[in-house]
Structures are given as C-alpha cells and as structure tokens.
Short mmCIF file of C-alpha atoms in Angstrom, two decimals:
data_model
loop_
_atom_site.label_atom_id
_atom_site.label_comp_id
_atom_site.label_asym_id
_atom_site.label_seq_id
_atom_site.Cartn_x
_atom_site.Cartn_y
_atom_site.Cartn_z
CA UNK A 239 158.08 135.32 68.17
CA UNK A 240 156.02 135.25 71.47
CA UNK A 241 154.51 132.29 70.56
CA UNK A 242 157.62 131.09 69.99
CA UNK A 243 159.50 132.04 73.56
CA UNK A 244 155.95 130.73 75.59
CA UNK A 245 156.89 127.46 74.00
CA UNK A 246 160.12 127.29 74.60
CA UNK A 247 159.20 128.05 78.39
CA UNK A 248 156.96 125.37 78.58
CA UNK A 249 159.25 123.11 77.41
CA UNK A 250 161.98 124.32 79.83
CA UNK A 251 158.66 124.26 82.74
CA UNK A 252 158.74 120.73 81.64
CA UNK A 253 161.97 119.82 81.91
CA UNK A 254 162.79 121.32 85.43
CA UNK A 255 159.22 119.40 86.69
CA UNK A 256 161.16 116.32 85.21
CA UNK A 257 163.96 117.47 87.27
CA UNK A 258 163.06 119.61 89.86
CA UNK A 259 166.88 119.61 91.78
CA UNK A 260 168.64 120.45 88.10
CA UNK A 261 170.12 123.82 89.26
CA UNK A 262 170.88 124.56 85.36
CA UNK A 263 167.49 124.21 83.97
CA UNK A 264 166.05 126.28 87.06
CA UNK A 265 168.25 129.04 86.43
CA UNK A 266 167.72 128.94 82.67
CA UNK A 267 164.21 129.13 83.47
CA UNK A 268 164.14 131.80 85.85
CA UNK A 269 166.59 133.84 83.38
CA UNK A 270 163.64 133.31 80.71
CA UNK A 271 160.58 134.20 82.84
CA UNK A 272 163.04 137.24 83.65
CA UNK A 273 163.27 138.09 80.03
CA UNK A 274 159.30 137.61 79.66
CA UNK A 275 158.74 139.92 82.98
CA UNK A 276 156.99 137.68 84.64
CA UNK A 277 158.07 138.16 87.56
CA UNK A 278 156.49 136.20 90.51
CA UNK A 279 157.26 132.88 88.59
CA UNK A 280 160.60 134.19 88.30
CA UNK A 281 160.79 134.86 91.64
CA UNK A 282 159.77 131.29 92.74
CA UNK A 283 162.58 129.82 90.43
CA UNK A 284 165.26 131.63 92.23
CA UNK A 285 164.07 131.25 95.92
CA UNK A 286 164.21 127.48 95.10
CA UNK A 287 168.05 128.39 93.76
CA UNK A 288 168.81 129.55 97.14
CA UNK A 289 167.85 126.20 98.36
CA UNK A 290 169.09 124.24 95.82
CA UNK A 291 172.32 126.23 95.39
CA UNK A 292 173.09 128.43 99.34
CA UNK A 293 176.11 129.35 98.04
CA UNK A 294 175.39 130.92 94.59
CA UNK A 295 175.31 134.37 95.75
CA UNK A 296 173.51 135.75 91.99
CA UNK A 297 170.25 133.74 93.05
CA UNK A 298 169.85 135.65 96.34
CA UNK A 299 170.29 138.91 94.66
CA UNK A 300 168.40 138.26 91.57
CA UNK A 301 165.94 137.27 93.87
CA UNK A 302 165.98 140.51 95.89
CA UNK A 303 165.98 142.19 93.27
CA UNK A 304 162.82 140.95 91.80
CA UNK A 305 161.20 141.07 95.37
CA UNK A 306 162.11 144.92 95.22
CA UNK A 307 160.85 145.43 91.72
CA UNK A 308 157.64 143.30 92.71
CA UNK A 309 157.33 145.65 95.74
CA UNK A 310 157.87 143.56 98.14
CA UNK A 311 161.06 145.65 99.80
CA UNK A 312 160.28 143.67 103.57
CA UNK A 313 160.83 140.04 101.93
CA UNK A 314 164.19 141.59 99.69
CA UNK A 315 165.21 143.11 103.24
CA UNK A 316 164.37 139.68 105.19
CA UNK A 317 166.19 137.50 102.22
CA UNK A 318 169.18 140.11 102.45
CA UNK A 319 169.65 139.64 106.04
CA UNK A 320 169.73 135.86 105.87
CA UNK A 321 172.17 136.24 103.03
CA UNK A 322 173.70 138.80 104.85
CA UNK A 323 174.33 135.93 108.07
CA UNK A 324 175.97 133.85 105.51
CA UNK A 325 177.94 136.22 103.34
CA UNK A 326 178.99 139.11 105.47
CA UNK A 327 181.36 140.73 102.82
CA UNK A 328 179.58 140.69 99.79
CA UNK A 329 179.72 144.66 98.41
CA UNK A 330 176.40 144.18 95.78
CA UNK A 331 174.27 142.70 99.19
CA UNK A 332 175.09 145.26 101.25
CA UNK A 333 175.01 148.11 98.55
CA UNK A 334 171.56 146.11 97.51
CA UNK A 335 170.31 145.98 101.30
CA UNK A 336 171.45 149.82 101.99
CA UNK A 337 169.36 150.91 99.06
CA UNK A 338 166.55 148.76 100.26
CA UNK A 339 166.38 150.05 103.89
CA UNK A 340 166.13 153.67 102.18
CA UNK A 341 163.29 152.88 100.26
CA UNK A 342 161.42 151.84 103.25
CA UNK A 343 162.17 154.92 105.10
CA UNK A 344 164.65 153.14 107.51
CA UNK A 345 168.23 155.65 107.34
CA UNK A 346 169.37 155.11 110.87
CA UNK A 347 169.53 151.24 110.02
CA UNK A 348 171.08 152.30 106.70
CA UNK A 349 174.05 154.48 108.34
CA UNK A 350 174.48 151.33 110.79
CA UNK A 351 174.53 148.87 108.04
CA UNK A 352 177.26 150.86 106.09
CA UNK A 353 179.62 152.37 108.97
CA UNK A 354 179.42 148.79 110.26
CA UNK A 355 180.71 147.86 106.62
CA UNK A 356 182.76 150.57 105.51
CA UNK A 357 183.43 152.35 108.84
CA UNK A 358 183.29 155.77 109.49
CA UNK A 359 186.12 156.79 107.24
CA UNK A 360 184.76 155.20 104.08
CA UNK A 361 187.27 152.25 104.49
CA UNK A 362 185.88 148.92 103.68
CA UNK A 363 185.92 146.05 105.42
CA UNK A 364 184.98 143.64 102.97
CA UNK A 365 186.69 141.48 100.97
CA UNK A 366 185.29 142.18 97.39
CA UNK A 367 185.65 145.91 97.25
CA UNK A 368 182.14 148.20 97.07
CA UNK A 369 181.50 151.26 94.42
CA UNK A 370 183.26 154.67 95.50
CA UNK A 371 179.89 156.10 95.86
CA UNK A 372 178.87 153.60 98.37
CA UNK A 373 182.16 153.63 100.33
CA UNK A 374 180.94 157.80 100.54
CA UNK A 375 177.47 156.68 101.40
CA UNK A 376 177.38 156.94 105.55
CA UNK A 377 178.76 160.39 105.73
CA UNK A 378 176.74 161.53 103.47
CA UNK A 379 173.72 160.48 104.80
CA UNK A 380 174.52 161.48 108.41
CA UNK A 381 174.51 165.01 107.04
CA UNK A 382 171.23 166.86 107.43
CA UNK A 383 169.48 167.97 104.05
CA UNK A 384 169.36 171.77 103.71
CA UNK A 385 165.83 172.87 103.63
CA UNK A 386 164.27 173.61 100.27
CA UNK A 387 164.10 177.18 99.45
CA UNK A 388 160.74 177.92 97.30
CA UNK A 389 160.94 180.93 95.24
CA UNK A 390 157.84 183.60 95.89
CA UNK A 391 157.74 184.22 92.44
#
C-alpha cells in the first residue's frame, strides 16, 4: 500500500511540475505529503499556495501549522503576522499565533495580541467568532501562577 501512495505522489509531483500555477493539484499534493508526514515538502507546497492563492486563508494556516510541528515556531510566527496584516479578524490565526507566541516564551506579546483582539472583557472584535476558551485567554494569563507547593514527604 506504500508503494502504492509513493506512486501516486509521483504522479501528482508530475503533474503539478507540468503545471506548476494549478492551485488544485498543489493542494492535493500538499494534502498527500501531509498524509505521508513528510513534512518539509509539504511545507513547500503550501507556501507556494500562499502565493498562488493570498486569499485562501487554510494554506497559511496549514502552513503554520506544519512550520510549528517542524519546529520552526519563528517562521509560523513571521507567516502569521503577514497573514495577520492581511486578515486581521480571522479567530483560528490569532488563536494559532497566541499559542505560538507561548511556545516561544513570549506572554506579554500574547496578552497584547489577544486584549487587542478580544479586549479586556473577553469581547471579540472579530468578525468570525473565536473558541470561549480563547475569548477567556488574556485574563487568564495576566493572572500570576500560584507557586508550586512540594510536599516534604
């Protein structure tokens, strides 16, 4: 069944070389190499998306996405924030781009990024509405963790 799945990638590697601007084929190959987990020819298959296709808002977060899991969180932040200029009230980016600035440490820019969005209140701003639990997010992280208590025992 491998064998069968590397073949029908080439074949579908073919075709978009054939075609290299045929938005279809690239996404149906990027969706396989997905499938197959490999990853950094995935990833090049959606950053030419966003080229090919600036307005199809799954390639820039499938792309971030796979930038994340490849462990690359600067280029996910850097392609979020040029998304971000674009599409200013997209809920997934900004959820995606909150969660991203965590993992690298960065809360104050979280808290901005999500009372900018939501506002201090929670409310949102944006047109397509975010998760509860984000909307809940900025308070939440403004609030200092307790310290850990370790047991002497």
């Amino acid at each position: 069944s491998t064998g069968r799945l590397d073949r029908a990638t080439d074949l579908l590697k073919a075709r978009v070389a054939a075609a290299p601007r045929d938005a279809a084929r690239r996404a149906a190959l990027g969706s396989m190499l997905l499938e197959q987990e490999r990853l950094a020819e995935a990833a090049e298959q959606y950053r030419v998306l966003t080229e090919l296709q600036p307005s199809e808002r799954e390639n820039w977060l499938l792309l971030a996405s796979v930038y994340q899991t490849l462990g690359d969180v600067p280029a996910a932040v850097a392609l979020l924030e040029r998304y971000r200029l674009r599409f200013a009230e997209d809920a997934a980016m900004i959820e995606l781009l909150a969660s991203l600035y965590l993992d690298q440490g960065n809360r104050p820019k979280a808290i901005e990024l999500l009372k900018t969005t939501f506002g201090p209140s929670g409310g949102s701003r944006l047109r397509v509405p975010a998760s509860p639990a984000w909307r809940a997010k900025p308070a939440k992280l403004e609030r200092p963790k307790p310290p850990e208590v370790r047991s002497s025992r």
